[in-house]
Coordinates of C-alpha atoms in Angstrom, one line a residue:
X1 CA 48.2 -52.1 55.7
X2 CA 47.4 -50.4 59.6
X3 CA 48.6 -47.1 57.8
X4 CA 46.3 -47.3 54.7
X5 CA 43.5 -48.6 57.1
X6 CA 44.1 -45.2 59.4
X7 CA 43.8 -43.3 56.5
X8 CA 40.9 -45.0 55.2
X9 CA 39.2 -44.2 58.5
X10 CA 40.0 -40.7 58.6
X11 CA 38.8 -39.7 54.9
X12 CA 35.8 -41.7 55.5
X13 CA 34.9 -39.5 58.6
X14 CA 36.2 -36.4 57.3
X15 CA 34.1 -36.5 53.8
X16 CA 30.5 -38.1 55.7
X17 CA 31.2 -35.9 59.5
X18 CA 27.5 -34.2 60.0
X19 CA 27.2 -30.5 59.3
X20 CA 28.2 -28.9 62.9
X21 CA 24.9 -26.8 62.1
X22 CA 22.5 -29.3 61.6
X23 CA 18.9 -29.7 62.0
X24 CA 19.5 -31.8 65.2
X25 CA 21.6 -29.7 66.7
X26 CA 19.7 -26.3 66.0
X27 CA 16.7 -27.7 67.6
X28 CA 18.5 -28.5 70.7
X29 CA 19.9 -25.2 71.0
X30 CA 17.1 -23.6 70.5
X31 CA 14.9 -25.6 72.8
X32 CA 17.5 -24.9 75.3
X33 CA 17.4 -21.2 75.0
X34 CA 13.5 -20.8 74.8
X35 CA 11.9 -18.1 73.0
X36 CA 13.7 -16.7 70.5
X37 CA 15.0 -12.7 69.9
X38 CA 12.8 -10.4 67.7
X39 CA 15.4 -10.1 65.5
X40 CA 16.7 -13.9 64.7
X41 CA 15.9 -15.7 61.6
X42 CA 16.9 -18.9 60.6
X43 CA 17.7 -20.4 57.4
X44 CA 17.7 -24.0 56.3
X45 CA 20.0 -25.2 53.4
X46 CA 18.6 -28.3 52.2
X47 CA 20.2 -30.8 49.8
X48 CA 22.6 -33.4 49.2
X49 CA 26.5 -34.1 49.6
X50 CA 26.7 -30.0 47.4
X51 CA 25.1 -28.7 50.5
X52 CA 26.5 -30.8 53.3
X53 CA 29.9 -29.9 52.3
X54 CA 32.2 -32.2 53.7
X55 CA 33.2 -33.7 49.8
X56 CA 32.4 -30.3 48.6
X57 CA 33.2 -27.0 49.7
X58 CA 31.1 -25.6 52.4
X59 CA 29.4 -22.6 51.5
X60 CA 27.0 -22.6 53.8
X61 CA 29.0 -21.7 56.5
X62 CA 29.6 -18.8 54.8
X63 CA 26.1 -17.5 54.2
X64 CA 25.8 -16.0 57.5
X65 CA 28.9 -13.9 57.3
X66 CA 28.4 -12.5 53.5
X67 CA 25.0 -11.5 53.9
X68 CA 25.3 -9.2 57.6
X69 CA 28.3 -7.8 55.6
X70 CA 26.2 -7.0 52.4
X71 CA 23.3 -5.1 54.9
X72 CA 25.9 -3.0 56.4
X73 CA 27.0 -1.8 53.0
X74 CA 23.4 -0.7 52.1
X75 CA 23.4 0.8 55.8
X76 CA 20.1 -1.3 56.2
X77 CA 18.3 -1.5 59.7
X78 CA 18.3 -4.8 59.8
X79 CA 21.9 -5.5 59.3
X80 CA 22.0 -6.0 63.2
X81 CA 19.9 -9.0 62.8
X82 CA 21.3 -12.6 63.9
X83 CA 20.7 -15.1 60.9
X84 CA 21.2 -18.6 62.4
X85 CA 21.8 -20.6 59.2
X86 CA 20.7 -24.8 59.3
X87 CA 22.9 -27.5 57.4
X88 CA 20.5 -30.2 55.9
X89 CA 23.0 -31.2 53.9
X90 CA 22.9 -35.0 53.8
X91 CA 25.2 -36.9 51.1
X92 CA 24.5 -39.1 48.2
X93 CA 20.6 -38.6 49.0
X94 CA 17.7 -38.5 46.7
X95 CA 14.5 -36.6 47.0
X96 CA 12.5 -39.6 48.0
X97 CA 14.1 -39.7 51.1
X98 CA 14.1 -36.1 51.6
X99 CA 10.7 -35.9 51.2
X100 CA 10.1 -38.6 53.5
X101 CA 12.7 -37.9 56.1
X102 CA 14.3 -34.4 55.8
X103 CA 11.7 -32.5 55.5
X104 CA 10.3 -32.9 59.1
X105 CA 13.8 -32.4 60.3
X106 CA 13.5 -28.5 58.4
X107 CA 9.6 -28.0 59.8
X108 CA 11.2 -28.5 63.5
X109 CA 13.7 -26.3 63.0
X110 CA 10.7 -23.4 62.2
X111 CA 12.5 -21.7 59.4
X112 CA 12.6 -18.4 57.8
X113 CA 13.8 -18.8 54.8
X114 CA 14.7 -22.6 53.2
X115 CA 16.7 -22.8 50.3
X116 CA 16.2 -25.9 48.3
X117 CA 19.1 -27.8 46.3
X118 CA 18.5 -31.1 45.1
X119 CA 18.1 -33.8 42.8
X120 CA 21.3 -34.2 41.5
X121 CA 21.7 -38.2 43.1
X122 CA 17.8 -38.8 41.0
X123 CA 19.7 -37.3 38.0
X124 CA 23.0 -39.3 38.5
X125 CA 20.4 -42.6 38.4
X126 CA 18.9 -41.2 35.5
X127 CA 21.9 -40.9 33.5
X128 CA 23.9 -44.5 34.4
X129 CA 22.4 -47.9 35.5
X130 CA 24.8 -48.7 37.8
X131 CA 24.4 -45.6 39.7
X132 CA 20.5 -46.1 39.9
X133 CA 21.3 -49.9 41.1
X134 CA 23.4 -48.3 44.1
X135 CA 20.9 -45.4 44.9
X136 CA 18.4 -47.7 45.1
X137 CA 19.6 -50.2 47.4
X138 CA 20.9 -47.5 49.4
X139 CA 17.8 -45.9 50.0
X140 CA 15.9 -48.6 49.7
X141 CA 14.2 -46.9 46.8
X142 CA 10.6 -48.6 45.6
X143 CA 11.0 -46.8 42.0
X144 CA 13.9 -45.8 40.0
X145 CA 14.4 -42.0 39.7
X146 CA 13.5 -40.5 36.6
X147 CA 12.7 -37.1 35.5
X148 CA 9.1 -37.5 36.2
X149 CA 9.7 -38.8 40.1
X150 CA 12.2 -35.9 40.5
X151 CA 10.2 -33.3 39.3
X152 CA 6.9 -35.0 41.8
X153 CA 9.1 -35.4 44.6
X154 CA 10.4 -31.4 44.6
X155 CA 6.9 -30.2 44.2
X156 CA 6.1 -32.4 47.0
X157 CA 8.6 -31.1 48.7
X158 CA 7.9 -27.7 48.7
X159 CA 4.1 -28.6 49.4
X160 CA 4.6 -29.8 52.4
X161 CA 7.5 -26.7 53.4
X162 CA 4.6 -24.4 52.4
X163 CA 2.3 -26.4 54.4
X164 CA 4.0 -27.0 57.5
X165 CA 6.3 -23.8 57.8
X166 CA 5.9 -20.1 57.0
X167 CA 8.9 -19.4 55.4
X168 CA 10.2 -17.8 52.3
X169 CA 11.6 -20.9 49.8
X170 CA 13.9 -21.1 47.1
X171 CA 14.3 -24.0 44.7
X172 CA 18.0 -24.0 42.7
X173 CA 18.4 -25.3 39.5
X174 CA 20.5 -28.7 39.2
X175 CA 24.4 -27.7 39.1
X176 CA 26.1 -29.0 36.0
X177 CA 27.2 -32.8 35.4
X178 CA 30.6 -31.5 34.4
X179 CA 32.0 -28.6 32.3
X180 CA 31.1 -29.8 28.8
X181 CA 28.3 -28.4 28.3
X182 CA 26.9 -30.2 25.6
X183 CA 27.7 -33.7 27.4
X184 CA 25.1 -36.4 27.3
X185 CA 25.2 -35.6 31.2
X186 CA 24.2 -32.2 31.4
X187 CA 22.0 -32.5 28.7
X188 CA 19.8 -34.5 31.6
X189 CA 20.8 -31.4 33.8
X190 CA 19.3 -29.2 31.1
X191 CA 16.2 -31.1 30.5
X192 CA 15.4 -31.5 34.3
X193 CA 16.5 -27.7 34.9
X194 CA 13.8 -26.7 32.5
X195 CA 10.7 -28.3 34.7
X196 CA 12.6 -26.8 38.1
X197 CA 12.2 -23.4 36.4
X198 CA 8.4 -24.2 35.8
X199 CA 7.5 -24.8 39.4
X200 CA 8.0 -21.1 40.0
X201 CA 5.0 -20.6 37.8
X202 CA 2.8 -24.1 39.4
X203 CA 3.3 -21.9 42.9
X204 CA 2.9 -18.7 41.7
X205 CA -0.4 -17.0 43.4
X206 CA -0.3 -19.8 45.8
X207 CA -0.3 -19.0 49.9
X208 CA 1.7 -15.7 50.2
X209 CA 3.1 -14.9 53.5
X210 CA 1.3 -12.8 55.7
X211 CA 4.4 -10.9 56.5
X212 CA 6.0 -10.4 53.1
X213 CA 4.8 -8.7 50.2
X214 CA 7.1 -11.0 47.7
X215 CA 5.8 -14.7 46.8
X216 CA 7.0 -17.7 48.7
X217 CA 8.1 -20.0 46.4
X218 CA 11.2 -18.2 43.5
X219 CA 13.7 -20.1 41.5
X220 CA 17.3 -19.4 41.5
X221 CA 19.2 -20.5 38.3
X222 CA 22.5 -21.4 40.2
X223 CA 23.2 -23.7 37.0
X224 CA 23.7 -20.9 34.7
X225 CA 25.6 -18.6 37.6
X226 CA 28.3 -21.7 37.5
X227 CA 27.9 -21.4 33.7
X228 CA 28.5 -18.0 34.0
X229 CA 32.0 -18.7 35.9
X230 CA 33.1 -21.5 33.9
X231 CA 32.7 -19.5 31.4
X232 CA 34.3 -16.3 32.3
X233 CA 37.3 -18.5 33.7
X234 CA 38.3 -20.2 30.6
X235 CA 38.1 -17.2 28.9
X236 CA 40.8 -15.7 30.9
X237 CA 42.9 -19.0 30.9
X238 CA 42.7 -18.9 27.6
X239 CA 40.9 -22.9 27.6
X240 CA 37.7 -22.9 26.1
X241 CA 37.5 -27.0 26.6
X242 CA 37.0 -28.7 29.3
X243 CA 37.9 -32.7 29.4
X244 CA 37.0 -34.3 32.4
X245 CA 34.0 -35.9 33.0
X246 CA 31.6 -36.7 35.4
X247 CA 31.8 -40.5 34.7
X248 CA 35.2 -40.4 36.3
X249 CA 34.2 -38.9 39.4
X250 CA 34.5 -41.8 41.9
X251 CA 38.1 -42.7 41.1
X252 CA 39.5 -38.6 41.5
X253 CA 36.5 -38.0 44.6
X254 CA 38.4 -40.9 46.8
X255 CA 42.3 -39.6 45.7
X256 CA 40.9 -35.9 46.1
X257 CA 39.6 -36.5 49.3
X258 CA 42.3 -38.2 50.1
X259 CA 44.4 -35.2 49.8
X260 CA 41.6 -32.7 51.3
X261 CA 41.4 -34.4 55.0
X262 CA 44.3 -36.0 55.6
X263 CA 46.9 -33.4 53.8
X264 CA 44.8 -30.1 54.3
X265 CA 44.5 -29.7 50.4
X266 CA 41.8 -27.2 49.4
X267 CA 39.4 -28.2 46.4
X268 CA 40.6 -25.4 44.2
X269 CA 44.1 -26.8 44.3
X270 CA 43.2 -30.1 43.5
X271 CA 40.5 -29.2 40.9
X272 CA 43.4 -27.5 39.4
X273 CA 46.4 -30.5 39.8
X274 CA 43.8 -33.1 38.7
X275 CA 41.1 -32.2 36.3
X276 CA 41.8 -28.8 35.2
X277 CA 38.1 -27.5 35.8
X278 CA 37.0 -24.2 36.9
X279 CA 33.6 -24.4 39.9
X280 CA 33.7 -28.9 40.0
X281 CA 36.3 -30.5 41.3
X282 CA 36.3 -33.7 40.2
X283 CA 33.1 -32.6 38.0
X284 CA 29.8 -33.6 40.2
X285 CA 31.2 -31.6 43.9
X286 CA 31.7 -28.0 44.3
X287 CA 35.3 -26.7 44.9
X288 CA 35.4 -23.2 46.8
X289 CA 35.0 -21.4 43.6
X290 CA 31.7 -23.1 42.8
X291 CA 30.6 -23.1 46.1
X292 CA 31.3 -18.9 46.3
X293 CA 29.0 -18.8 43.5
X294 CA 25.7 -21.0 45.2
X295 CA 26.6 -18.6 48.5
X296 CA 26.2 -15.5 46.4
X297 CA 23.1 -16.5 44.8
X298 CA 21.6 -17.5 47.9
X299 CA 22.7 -14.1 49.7
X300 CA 21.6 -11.8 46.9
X301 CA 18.1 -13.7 46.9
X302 CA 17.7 -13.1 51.1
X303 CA 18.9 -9.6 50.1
X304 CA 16.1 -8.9 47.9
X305 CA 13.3 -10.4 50.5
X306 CA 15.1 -8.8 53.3
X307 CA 15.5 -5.2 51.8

């Protein structure tokens, strides 16, 4: 029983640790060191448990070291710049509480560039009661999330970023609830994927920065990149179906991260030993294949403001 209870322990820290990169902590580095070097820029990764990375892979880590690498191949100028990139990556949180909470923690950090990636704990209390009972008394929620308070809460969201900050934002579509595509679960995906995409349009034409000639506000369709893999995967393993699904996630998430902090496991090998999929590991988090993907989006996008 002391055994299982030491092992309890250490998943439990090892899958909810904070980023070493958050908010917090860049703030108090940065106050410490004063004013900052003309050519710094910081970036903030906001989102849930997919961002944070601790019961995902952790592709923001990994931002940083792709995108100088992609400058120097285009021989840019700027590939000498130092891009401090944020974790606010918080798990199981919903955009209620982002909005209310997170987002001063990204205004102090004075960003850049934010890229926005969340929603997928509204849409998990969309599609299942039980899961909207649990998100609610966790964060003490005063409405269930639906599509409607998602979709309110983002704009929000980036209203306030645009207000209160001069960076560039993205907004990412929701990953997939799984790799059946045509699942009851990621047909809520789909449907609440559709209004992300429109919000490009609502903050088209809206404040510009002063510095840039591209818009502030773009959306990046990371669902259909991870589409795109899954896809392209199967093909080659010759396994066009994919079983597993995301109402089983709790079970395989404790056993997986089991494996992943106590036994050094990455999520690629147990996505492959226990569910068979290609970018989810246990179909809601991000295994290092899916989380390459989100990293590449979100470096080709700073590419194309950058260059």
């Amino acid at each position: 029983t002391g055994m299982l209870g030491i092992i309890a322990i250490i998943v439990a820290e090892g899958l909810s640790r904070p980023p070493h990169n958050g908010p917090h902590e860049f703030v108090k580095q940065d106050q410490k060191k004063g004013k900052r070097d003309d050519d710094e820029r910081v970036l903030v990764c906001l989102g849930d448990s997919l961002t944070h990375g601790a019961c995902s892979a952790n592709w923001v880590d990994d931002v940083e070291s792709s995108l100088i690498k992609q400058l120097k191949l285009q021989k840019k100028d700027n590939a000498t710049i130092k891009m401090n990139v944020v974790n606010a990556g918080q798990n199981s949180i919903c955009t209620h509480t982002v909005l209310h909470e997170k987002v001063n923690h990204v205004v102090a950090c004075q960003p850049d560039y934010i890229f926005i990636m969340i929603g997928s704990n509204d849409a998990m209390a969309i599609y299942r009661d039980d899961w909207a009972k649990e998100r609610m008394h966790t964060w003490k929620l005063t409405e269930r999330p639906n599509e409607d308070v998602l979709i309110r809460n983002l704009t929000d969201i980036v209203k306030a970023l645009l207000a209160q900050t001069n960076a560039v934002i993205a907004i990412a579509t929701l990953p997939p609830f799984g790799e059946s595509f045509d699942s009851d679960s990621n047909k809520i995906i789909e449907s609440i994927n559709f209004r992300i995409k429109t919000l490009e349009n609502l903050f088209l034409g809206d404040i510009k920065s002063s510095s840039r000639e591209t818009k502030r506000v773009s959306v990046i369709d990371v669902n259909s990149a991870l589409w795109d893999e899954i896809n392209s995967q199967r093909r080659s393993r010759n396994n066009a179906k994919a079983t597993h699904s995301i109402d089983m996630f709790l079970p395989y998430a404790i056993v997986m991260g089991l494996f992943h902090c106590v036994f050094g496991f990455s999520w690629n090998i147990l996505t492959y030993l226990f569910t068979g999929n290609v970018v989810l590991s246990e179909s809601l988090h991000l295994n290092e294949d899916g989380g390459s993907v989100v990293k590449n989006e979100v470096v080709q996008w700073m590419l194309n403001i950058m260059t």
